[in-house]
Amino acid sequence: MLINSVAKENSWVLADLIKDLKVKEKINFKNYKINNITNNSKEVTEGSIFVAIEGFNVDGHDYIFEARENGAVAIIGEKNMTPPADMLYIRVSNSRKALAKLAAKFYNYPYQQMRLIGVTGTAGKTTTASMVDSIINQVVKQTGLIGTLHTKIGDKCYSNPHQCTTPDAVTLYERLARMKREKIDYASMEVSSHALKLDRVYGLEFNIGIFTNLSYDHLDFHPTLDDYYQSKAKLFSNLKSEGVAIFNLDDDYTKSLISDLVSNNYYTYGIEKEADVVAQKIKLTRQGITFDIEINQELVTLNKKIIKPQIIKIKLPILGYHNIYNALAAFIAGVVLGISLEDIKKGLEGFTGVKRRMELIYDEEFTIIDDFAHNPASLTANFETIKELEYNNLVIIHFLKGQRGTKINRLNAQLIADWSKELDLKEIITTKCAKRVTEKNKVLFKEEEVFTDIISEHNIRIINMKELEDALKLGLDKVTSNDLLLLLGGPGLNKASEIIDSCL
């Protein structure tokens, strides 16, 4: 993180800043004034601490001398080394945790004066966090939101470095500090498994933690599903002492999460099981979803106010059966925060959706829906909705998952094939979006091959296109009156709606 107006307000001397670290060794120590913290040698400025982290592809310890040349006055790392006499080196047991602790202290622990809501899960993080933000906006004009799409601070939005769902620790604390400076008291935040496993949110304390669901994803990063689960579960050890956990009771992993909780401060939501809060009388249309939210037991706010069992009628102006779950989670979060049921209802019914989350981008002679669905859970959620819609023919354009391994592409292909009869799917167009993805997201031959083989085995016609533009033009050529064109996949499709607008 480059030095900025927030960082300029925070000037520390090194001895005070490192006081809480687990320091193993200090070499050539001097009590320098510190103006900046970073783990990127190219972002080092005069008076910086450079924290060397051994990553999966790059080892920050290899860039120690570059950081010093760029102005770093102190180097923190895990490895034993004998630095030159003019280099200050501090050896710690864990560089990632050290970075998070340094960032928290450098920015004066901004979360301590805020109500922080964290959302984790395989699918639903972006929409749930955005729904919570919409609810809070009914009573507070200035709110914060950190997630996949951007960071929102009041009425301004900022892109996230490296397209991370949860930014690195320094960026995260800098943005929370900026919120605090803008007198923002509430922040909703997506918390990814990567962020939890890599200690980006280490030490951060949440008032509310929400679990949406868990299924296969990020198999390139998590060696096992249990490792994925354990990473997600970390969020709930980051709750404040009076913090509240909110769990999807319809998900198989909730029972384990509840048994691992330190406290009994939790509520459950669901559709299929008898949760604390459930959805009843569900009706889905192209215009949205109507349902009743039924509170089955007393809910207690953070301010100890009791909300009695009752029924609240909701009309969501967005598509997606799965969005009922997201709305239930956001509803409970609103209650726990002490927001009135009337304002919670307004926040949900005024929520117009999130870009590329079951987004209806065209609905005239034919229909186009754009969805970020890119794993079995989100694809299932999408198809649960699509099966309720009326259409003549369905054409899918699917962005393959690049460099995520053959397993996730095999799972996605098998799930699409399993749904093909119910959806009456006869044809699918895949795209690698070659010109629109970074090198680390380039689709490998084996990934495309395994997806193609499984789809073909189920007698579904498949056409593989290298570029997004060609795939979209082909898809548009194939749809006629009352057909449905469904766009599925991750960031490679982010510009698809703009391209379609130029074609129609």
PDB file of C-alpha atoms in Angstrom, residues 13 25 53 143 193 205 257 268 282 287 336 362 373 384 401 420 482 500:
ATOM      1  CA  VAL A  13       8.507   4.801  15.886  1.00  0.00           C
ATOM      2  CA  GLU A  25      15.722 -11.741  16.576  1.00  0.00           C
ATOM      3  CA  ILE A  53       6.457 -13.096   2.846  1.00  0.00           C
ATOM      4  CA  THR A 143     -21.731   3.006   5.144  1.00  0.00           C
ATOM      5  CA  SER A 193     -11.216 -18.504   2.331  1.00  0.00           C
ATOM      6  CA  GLU A 205     -12.771  -8.620  15.158  1.00  0.00           C
ATOM      7  CA  LEU A 257     -19.574 -24.861  12.663  1.00  0.00           C
ATOM      8  CA  THR A 268     -29.893 -20.017  12.039  1.00  0.00           C
ATOM      9  CA  ILE A 282     -42.311 -18.631  -1.777  1.00  0.00           C
ATOM     10  CA  GLN A 287     -40.197  -9.773 -11.759  1.00  0.00           C
ATOM     11  CA  VAL A 336     -28.990  -8.090  15.445  1.00  0.00           C
ATOM     12  CA  TYR A 362     -32.161  -7.915 -21.655  1.00  0.00           C
ATOM     13  CA  ALA A 373     -21.854 -18.673 -11.316  1.00  0.00           C
ATOM     14  CA  GLU A 384     -32.866 -23.793  -9.492  1.00  0.00           C
ATOM     15  CA  LYS A 401     -12.111 -21.738 -15.105  1.00  0.00           C
ATOM     16  CA  SER A 420     -29.431 -30.580 -19.026  1.00  0.00           C
ATOM     17  CA  ASN A 482     -38.860 -16.317 -26.262  1.00  0.00           C
ATOM     18  CA  ILE A 500     -23.998  -7.261 -25.948  1.00  0.00           C
TER      19      ILE A 500
END
